[in-house]
mmCIF file of C-alpha atoms and ligand atoms in Angstrom:
data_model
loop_
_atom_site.group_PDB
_atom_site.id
_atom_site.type_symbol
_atom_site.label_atom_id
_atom_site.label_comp_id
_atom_site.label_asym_id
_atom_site.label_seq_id
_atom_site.Cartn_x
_atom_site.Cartn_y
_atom_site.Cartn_z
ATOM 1 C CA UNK A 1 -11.327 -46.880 -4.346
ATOM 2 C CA UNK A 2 -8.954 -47.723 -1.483
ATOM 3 C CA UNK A 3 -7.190 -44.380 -0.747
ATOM 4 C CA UNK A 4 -8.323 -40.871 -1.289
ATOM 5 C CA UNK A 5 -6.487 -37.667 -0.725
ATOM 6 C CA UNK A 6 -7.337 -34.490 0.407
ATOM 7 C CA UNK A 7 -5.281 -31.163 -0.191
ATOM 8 C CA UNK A 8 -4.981 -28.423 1.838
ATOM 9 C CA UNK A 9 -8.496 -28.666 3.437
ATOM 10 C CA UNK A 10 -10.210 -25.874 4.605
ATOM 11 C CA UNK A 11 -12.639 -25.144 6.915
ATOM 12 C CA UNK A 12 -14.488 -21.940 6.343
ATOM 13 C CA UNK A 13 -16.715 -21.637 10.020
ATOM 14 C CA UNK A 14 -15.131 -23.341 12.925
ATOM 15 C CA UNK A 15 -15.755 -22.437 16.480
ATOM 16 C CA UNK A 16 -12.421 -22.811 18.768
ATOM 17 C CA UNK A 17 -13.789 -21.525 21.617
ATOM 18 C CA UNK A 18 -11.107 -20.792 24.465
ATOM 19 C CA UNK A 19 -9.342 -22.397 27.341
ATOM 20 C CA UNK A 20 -9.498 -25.790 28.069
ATOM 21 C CA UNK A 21 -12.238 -25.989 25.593
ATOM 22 C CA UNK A 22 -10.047 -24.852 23.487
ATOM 23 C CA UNK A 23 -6.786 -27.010 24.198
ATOM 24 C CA UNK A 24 -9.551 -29.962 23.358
ATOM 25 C CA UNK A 25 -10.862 -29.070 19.833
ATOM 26 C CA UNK A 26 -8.211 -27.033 17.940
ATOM 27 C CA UNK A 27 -5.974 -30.193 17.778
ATOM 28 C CA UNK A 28 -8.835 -32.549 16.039
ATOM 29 C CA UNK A 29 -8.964 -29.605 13.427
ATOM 30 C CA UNK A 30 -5.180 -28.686 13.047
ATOM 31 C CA UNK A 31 -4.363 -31.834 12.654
ATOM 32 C CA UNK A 32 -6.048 -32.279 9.274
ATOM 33 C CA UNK A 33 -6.658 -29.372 8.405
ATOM 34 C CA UNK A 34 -4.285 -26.264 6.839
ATOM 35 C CA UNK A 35 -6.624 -23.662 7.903
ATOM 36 C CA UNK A 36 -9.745 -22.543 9.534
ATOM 37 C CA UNK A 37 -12.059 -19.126 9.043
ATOM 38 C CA UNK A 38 -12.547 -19.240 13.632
ATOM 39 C CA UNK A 39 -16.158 -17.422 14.894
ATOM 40 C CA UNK A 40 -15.694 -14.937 17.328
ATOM 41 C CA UNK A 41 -18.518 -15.373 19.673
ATOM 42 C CA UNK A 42 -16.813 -16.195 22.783
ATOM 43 C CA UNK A 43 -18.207 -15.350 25.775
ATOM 44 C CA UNK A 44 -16.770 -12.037 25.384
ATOM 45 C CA UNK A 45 -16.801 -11.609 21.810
ATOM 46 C CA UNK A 46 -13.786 -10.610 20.142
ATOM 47 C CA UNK A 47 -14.055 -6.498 19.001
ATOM 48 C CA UNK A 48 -10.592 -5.312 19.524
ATOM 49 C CA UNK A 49 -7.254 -5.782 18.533
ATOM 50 C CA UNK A 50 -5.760 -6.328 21.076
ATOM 51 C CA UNK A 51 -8.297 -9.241 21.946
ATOM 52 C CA UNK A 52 -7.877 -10.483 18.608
ATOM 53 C CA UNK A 53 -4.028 -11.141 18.863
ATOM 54 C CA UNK A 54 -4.054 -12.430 22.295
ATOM 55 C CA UNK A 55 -6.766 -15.213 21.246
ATOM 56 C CA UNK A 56 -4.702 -15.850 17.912
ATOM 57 C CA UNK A 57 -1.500 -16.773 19.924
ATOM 58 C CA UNK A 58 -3.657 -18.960 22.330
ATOM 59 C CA UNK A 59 -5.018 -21.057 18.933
ATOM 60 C CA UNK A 60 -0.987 -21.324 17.757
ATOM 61 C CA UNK A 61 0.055 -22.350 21.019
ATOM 62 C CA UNK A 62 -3.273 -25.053 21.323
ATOM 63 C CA UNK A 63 -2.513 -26.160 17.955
ATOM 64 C CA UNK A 64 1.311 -26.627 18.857
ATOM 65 C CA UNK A 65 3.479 -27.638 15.515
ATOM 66 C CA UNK A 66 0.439 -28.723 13.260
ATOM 67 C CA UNK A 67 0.797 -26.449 9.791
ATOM 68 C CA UNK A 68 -2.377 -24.588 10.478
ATOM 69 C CA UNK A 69 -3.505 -20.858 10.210
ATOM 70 C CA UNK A 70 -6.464 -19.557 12.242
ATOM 71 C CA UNK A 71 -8.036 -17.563 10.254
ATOM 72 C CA UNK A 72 -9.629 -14.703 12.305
ATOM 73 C CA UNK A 73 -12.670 -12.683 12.325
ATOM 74 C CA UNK A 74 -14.117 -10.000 14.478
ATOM 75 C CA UNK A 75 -17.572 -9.698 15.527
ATOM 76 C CA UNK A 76 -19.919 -7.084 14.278
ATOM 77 C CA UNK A 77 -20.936 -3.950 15.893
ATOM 78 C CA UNK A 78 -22.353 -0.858 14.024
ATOM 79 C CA UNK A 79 -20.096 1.449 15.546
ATOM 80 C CA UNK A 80 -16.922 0.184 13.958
ATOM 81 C CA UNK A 81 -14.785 2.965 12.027
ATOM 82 C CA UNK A 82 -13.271 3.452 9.143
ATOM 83 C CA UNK A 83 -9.983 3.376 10.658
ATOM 84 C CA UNK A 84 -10.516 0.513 13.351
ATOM 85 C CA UNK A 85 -11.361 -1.700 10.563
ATOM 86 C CA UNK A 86 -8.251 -0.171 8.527
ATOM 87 C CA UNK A 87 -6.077 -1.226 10.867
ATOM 88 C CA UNK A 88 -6.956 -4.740 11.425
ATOM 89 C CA UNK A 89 -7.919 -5.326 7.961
ATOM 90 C CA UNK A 90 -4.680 -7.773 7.789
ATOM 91 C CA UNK A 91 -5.188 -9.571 10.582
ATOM 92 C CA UNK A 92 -8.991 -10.796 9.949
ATOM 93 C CA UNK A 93 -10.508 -12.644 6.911
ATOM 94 C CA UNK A 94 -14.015 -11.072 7.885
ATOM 95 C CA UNK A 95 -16.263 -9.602 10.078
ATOM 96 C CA UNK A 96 -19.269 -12.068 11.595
ATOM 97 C CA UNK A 97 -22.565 -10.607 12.034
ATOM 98 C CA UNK A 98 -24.939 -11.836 13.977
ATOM 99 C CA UNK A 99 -28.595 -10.560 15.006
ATOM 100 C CA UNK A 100 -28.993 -10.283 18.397
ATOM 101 C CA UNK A 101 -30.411 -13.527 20.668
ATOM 102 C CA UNK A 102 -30.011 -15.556 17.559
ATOM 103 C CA UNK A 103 -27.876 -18.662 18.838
ATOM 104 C CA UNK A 104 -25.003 -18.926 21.216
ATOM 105 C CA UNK A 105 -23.239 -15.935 22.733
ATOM 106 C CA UNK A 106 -24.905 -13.211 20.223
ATOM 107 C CA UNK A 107 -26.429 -11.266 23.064
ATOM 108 C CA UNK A 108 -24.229 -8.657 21.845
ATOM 109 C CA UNK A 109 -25.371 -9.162 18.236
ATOM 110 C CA UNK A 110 -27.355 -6.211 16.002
ATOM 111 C CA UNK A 111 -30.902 -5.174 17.463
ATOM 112 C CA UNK A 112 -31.586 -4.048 14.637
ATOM 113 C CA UNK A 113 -31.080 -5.611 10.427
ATOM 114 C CA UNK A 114 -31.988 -2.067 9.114
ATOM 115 C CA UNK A 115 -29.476 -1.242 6.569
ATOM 116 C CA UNK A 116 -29.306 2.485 7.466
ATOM 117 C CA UNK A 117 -28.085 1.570 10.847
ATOM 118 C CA UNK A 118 -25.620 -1.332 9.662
ATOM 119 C CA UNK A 119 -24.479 1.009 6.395
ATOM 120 C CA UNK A 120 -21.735 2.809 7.869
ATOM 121 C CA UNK A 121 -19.817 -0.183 9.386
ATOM 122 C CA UNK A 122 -20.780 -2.095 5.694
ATOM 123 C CA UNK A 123 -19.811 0.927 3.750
ATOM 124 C CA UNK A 124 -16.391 0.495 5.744
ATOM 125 C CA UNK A 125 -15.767 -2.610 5.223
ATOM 126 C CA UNK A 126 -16.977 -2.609 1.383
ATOM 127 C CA UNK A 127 -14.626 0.378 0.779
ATOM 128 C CA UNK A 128 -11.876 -1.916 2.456
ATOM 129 C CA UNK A 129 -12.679 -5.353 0.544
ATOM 130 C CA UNK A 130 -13.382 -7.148 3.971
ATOM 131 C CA UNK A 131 -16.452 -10.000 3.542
ATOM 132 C CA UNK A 132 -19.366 -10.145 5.780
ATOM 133 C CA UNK A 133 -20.210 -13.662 7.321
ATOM 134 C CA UNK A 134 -23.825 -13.804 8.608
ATOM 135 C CA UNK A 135 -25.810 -15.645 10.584
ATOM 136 C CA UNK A 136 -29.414 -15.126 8.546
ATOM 137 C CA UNK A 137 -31.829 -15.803 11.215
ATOM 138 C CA UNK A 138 -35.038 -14.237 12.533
ATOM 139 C CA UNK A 139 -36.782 -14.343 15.464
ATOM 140 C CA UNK A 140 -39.575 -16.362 14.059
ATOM 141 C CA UNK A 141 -40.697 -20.249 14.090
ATOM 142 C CA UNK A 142 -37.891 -22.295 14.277
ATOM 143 C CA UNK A 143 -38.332 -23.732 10.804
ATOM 144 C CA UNK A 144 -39.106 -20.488 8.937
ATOM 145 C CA UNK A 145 -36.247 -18.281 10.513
ATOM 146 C CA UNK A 146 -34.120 -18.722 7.545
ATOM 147 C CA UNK A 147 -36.540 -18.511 5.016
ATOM 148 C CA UNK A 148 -37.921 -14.756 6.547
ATOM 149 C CA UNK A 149 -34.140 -13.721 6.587
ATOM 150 C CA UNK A 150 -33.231 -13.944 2.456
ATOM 151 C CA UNK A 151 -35.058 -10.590 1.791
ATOM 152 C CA UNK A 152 -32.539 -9.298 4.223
ATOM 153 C CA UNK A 153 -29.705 -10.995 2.202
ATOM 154 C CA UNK A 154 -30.979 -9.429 -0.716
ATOM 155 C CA UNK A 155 -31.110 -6.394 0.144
ATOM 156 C CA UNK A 156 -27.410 -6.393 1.645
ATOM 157 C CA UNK A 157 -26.256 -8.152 -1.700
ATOM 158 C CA UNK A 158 -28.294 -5.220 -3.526
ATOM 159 C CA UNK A 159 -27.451 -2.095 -1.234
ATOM 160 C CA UNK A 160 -23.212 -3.062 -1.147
ATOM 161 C CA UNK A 161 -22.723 -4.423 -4.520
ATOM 162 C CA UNK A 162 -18.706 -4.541 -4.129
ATOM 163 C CA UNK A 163 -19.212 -5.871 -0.323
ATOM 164 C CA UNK A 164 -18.821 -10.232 -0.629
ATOM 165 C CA UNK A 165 -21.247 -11.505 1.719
ATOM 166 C CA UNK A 166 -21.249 -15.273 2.743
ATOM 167 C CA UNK A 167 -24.592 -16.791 4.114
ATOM 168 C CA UNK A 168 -23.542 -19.246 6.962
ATOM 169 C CA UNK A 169 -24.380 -22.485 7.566
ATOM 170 C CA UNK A 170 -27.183 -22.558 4.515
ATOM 171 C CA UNK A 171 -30.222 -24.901 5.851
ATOM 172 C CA UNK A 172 -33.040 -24.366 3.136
ATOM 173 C CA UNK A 173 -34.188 -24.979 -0.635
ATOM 174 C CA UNK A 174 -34.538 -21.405 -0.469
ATOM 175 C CA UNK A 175 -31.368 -20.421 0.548
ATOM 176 C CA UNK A 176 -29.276 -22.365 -2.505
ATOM 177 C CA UNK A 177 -31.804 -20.546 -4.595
ATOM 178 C CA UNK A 178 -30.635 -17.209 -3.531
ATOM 179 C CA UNK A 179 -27.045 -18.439 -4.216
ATOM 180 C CA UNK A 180 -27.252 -17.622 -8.147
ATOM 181 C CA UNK A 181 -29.060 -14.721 -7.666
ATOM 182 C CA UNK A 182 -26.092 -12.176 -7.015
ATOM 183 C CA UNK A 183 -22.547 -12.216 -7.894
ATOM 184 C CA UNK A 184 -21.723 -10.949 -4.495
ATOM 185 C CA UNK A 185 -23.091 -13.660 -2.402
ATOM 186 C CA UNK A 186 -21.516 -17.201 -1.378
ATOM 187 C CA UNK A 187 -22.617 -19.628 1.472
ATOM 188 C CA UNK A 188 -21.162 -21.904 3.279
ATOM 189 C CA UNK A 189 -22.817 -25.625 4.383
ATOM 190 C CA UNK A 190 -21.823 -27.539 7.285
ATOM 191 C CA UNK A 191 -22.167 -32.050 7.589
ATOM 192 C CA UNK A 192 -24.684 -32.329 9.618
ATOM 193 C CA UNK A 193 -26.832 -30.036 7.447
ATOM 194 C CA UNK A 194 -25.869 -32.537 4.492
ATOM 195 C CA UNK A 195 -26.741 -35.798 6.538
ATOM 196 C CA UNK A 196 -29.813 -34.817 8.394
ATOM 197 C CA UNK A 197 -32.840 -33.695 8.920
ATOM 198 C CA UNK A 198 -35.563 -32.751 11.999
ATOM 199 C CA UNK A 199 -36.666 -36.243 12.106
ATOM 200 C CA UNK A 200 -33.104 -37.067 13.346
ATOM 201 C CA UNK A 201 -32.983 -34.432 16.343
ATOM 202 C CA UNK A 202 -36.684 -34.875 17.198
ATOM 203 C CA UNK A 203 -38.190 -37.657 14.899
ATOM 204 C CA UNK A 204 -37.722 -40.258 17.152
ATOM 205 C CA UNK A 205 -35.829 -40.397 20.867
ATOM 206 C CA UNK A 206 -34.391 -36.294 21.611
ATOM 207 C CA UNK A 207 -30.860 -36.229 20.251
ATOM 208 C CA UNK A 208 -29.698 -32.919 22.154
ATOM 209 C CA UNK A 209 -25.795 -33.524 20.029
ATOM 210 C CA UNK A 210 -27.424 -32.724 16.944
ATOM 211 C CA UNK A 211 -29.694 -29.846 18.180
ATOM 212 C CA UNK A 212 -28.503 -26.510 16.323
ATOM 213 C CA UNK A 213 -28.547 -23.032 15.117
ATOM 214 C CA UNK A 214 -29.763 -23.344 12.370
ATOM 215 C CA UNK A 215 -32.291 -26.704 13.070
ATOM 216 C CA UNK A 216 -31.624 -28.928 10.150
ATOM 217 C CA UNK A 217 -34.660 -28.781 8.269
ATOM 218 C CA UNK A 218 -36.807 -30.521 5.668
ATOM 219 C CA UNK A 219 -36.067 -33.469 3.419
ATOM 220 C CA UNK A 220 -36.131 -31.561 0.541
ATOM 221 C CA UNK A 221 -33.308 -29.106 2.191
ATOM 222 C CA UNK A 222 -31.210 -31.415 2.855
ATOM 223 C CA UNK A 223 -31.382 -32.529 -0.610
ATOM 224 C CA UNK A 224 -31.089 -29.725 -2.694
ATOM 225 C CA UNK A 225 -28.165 -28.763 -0.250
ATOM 226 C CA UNK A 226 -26.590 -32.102 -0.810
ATOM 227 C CA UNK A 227 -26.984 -31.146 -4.915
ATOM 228 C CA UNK A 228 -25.191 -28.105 -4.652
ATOM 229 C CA UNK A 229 -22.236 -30.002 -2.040
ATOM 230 C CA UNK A 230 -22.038 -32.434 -4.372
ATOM 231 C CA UNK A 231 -21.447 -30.696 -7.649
ATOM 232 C CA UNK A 232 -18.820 -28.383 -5.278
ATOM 233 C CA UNK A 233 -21.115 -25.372 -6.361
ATOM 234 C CA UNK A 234 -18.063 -22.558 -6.863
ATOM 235 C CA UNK A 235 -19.923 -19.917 -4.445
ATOM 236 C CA UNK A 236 -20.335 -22.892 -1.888
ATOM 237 C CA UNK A 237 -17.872 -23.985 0.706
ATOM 238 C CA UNK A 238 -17.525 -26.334 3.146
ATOM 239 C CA UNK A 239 -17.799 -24.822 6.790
ATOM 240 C CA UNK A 240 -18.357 -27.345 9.598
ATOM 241 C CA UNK A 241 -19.797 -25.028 12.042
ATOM 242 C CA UNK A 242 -18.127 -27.217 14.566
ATOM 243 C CA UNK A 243 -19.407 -25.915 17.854
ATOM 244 C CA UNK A 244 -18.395 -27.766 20.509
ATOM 245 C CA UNK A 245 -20.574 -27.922 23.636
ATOM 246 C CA UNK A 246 -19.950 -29.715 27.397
ATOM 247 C CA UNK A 247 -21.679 -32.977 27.970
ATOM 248 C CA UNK A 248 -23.327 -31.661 30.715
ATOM 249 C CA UNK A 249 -24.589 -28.682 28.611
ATOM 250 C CA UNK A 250 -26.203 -30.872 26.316
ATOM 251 C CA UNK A 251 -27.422 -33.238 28.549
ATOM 252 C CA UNK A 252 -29.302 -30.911 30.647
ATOM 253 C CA UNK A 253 -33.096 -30.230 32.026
ATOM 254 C CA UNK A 254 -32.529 -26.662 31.794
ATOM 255 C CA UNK A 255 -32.174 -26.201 28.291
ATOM 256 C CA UNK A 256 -29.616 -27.934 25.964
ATOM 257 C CA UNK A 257 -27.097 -26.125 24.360
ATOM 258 C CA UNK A 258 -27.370 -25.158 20.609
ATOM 259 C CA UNK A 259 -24.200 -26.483 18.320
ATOM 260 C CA UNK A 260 -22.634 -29.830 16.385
ATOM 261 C CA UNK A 261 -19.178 -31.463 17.235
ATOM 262 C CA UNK A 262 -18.086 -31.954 13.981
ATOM 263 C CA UNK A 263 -14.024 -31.165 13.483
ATOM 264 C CA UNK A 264 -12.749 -34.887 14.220
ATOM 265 C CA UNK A 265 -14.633 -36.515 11.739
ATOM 266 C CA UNK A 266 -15.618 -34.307 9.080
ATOM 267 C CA UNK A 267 -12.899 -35.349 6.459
ATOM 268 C CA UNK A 268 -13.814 -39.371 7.104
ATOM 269 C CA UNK A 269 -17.991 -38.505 6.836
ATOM 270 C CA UNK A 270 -17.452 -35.956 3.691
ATOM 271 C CA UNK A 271 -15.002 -38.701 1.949
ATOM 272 C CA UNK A 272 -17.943 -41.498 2.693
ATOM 273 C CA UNK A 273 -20.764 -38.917 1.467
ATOM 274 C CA UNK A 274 -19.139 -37.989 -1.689
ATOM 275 C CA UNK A 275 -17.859 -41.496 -2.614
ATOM 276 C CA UNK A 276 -21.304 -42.821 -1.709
ATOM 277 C CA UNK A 277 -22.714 -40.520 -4.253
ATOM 278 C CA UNK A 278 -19.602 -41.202 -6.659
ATOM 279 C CA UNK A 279 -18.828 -37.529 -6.392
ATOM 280 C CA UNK A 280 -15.120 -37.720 -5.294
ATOM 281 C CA UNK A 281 -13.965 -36.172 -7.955
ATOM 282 C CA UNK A 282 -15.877 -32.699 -6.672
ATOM 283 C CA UNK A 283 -14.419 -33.014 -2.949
ATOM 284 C CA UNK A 284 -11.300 -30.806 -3.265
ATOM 285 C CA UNK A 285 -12.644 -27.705 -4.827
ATOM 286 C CA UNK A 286 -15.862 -28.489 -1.910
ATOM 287 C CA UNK A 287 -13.519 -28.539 0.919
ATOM 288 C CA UNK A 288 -10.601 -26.127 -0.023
ATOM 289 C CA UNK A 289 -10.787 -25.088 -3.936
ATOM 290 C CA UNK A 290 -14.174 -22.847 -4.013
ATOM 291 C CA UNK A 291 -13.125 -20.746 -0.602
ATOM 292 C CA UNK A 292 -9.652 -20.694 -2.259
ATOM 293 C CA UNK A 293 -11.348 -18.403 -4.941
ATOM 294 C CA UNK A 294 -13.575 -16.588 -2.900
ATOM 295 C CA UNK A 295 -11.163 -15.645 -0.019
ATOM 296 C CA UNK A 296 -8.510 -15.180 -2.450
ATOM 297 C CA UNK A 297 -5.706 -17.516 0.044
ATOM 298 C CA UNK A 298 -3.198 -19.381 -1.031
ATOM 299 C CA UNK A 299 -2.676 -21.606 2.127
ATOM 300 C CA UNK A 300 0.725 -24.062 2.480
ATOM 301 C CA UNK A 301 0.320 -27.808 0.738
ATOM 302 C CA UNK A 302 -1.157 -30.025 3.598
ATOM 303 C CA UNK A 303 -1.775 -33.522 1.468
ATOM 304 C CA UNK A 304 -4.133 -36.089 3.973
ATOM 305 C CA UNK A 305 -4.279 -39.691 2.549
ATOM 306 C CA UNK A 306 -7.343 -41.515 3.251
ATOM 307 C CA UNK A 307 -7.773 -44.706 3.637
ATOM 308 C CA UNK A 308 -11.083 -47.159 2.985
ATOM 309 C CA UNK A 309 -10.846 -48.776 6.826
ATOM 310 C CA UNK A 310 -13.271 -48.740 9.462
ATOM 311 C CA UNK A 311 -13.048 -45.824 12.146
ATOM 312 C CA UNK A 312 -15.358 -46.334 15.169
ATOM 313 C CA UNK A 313 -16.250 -42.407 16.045
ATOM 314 C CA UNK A 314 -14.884 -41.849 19.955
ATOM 315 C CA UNK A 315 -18.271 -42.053 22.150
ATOM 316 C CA UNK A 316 -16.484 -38.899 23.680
ATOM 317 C CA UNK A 317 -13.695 -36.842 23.856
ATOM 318 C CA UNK A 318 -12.239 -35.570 27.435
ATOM 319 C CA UNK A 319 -9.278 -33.107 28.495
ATOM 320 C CA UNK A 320 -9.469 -32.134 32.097
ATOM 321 C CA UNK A 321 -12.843 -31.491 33.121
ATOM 322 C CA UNK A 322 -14.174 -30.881 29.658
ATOM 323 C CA UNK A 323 -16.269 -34.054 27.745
ATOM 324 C CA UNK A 324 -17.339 -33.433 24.261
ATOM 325 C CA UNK A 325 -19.962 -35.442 22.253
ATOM 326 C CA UNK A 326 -19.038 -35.612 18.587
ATOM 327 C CA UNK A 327 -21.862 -36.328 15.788
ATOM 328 C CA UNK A 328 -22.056 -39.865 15.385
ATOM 329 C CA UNK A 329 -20.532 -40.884 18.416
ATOM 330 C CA UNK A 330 -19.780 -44.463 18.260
ATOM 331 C CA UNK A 331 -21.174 -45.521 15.251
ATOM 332 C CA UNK A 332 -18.561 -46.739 12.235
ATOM 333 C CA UNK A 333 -17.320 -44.806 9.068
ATOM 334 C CA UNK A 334 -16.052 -46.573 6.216
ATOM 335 C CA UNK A 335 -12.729 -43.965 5.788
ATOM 336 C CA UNK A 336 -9.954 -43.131 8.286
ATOM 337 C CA UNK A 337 -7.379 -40.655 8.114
ATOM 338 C CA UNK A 338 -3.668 -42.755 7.395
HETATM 339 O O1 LIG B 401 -25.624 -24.312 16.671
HETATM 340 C C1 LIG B 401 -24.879 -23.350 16.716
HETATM 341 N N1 LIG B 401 -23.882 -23.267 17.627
HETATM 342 N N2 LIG B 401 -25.071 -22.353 15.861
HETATM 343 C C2 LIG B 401 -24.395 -21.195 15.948
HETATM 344 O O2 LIG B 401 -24.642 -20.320 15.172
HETATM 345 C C3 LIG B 401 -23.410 -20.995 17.040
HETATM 346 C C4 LIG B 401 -22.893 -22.256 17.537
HETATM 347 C C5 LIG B 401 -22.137 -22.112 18.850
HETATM 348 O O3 LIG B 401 -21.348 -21.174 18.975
HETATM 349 O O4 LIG B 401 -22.364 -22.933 19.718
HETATM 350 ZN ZN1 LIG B 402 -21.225 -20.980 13.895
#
């Protein structure tokens, strides 16, 4: 195949961050994308309204006259009420939980996963048909932290039957096992937890660029992840987690920063993976059909034509100050965007 095309590709976890940062990255996404489901962990996480609007119009304004939507979300407290979430129930796709400490900017996350305490905020936004993303991580070993947070999952997808509740960034066997369990739980996956494994952040030579929350895990993870990608799974979306970091904050002695640069490349790398497995046919409903469904959007027609020619991955990307490692820096994929 010489050309392939994409339709209205979305991008169900995306980190846009703010400022320059943000001038950077939400081009490389709004470019080629129609629409993105955007974290809210910035460094002060967004809780209110008013915050919520005033980062919205700084995305439009970085994303200039690319056909785009930001789709927003707020970030989880247990306090929330009834009417808060009411009120800016149109202007959000979800609410993001995270436990506390668990990866970048969470310090403001839940102390506690006890569903008595999180119930009333749930029962809120079950009563209002808002999803839950969550980050499903303990505190544990690095490779089990995943694995010891499914009961929790279960007991969310078991205690708020009506609430939909979408397990981020998926890393483990385990996890896609869960999937099929309950009707009222979905996941998304991002590309480097298709491509990779430990052995590439730590198997050889330290690669800090690929170091994230979750680690990419065993073989057999990636594979059985890479099943479920591949057959576009209907409660299974594509969400890059694209978490752009500094150079410098990567690159560092004093503790490298946790998150993949994804948004540039990830149309080119998932064409390449799902022709290599002669899955193209699956690739639409993976990137844009499936959270179609389960977000119930109906975003503009955004057609990208791909084309079977060589695209050397930028070793870097600058703006101002700011330099940005992508995954796969300077090596060459097969596809380019036309
Ligand atoms: O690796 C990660 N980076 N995982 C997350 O959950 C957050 C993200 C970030 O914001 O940098
Ligand atoms: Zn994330």
């Amino acid at each position: 195949m010489k050309s392939f095309i994409i339709n209205s590709a979305l991008d169900m976890h995306l980190h846009l961050r703010d400022d320059d940062m943000l001038k950077l990255v939400a081009p490389h996404m709004s470019k080629n994308f129609v629409g993105a489901l955007v974290m809210p962990n910035l460094i002060s996480p967004i809780t209110t309204k008013d915050t919520l609007l005033s980062y919205k119009n700084r995305i439009k304004n970085a994303c200039k006259e690319d056909k785009f939507t930001p789709y927003l979300t707020i970030f989880f407290q247990v306090d929330y009420s009834y009417e808060f979430l009411k009120d800016i129930k149109d202007e959000i796709i979800a609410v993001k939980l995270y436990p506390f400490g668990v990866t970048t900017n969470s310090q403001t996350g839940v102390s506690s996963m006890d569903i008595e305490i999180l119930r009333p905020t749930l029962e809120s936004m079950s009563r209002l048909d808002i999803p839950l993303c969550v980050h499903g991580e303990t505190k544990g070993f690095v490779m089990d932290r995943e694995k010891e947070f499914l009961p929790i999952y279960e007991s969310l997808a078991i205690n708020f039957p009506n609430l939909r509740i979408i397990m981020e960034h998926i890393s483990t066997k385990d996890a896609v096992e869960l999937l099929d369990k309950y009707d009222n739980l979905y996941a998304t996956v991002t590309i480097h937890h298709l491509l990779l494994t430990l052995d590439d952040v730590a198997g050889g030579m330290l690669n800090p660029h690929v170091f994230c929350k979750p680690i990419v895990k065993r073989y057999e993870d990636r594979d059985a992840l890479l099943k479920v990608a591949l057959e576009a799974h209907p409660k299974l979306m594509f969400g890059s987690d694209s978490a752009p970091h500094l150079k410098k904050n990567k690159e560092t002695s004093t503790g490298g920063a946790a998150g993949v640069y994804t948004a540039p490349i990830s149309l080119q790398v998932l064409t390449q993976l799902f022709e290599k497995h002669n899955k193209l046919a699956n690739l639409n409903a993976f990137i844009s059909l499936n959270a179609q469904k389960i977000y119930n959007l109906k975003p503009e027609n955004k057609v990208i034509k791909l084309i079977k020619k060589d695209f050397i991955v930028p070793k870097v990307y600058n703006y101002k100050n700011e330099d940005v490692v992508p995954m796969l820096a300077g090596e060459t994929l097969l596809w380019s965007i036309e």
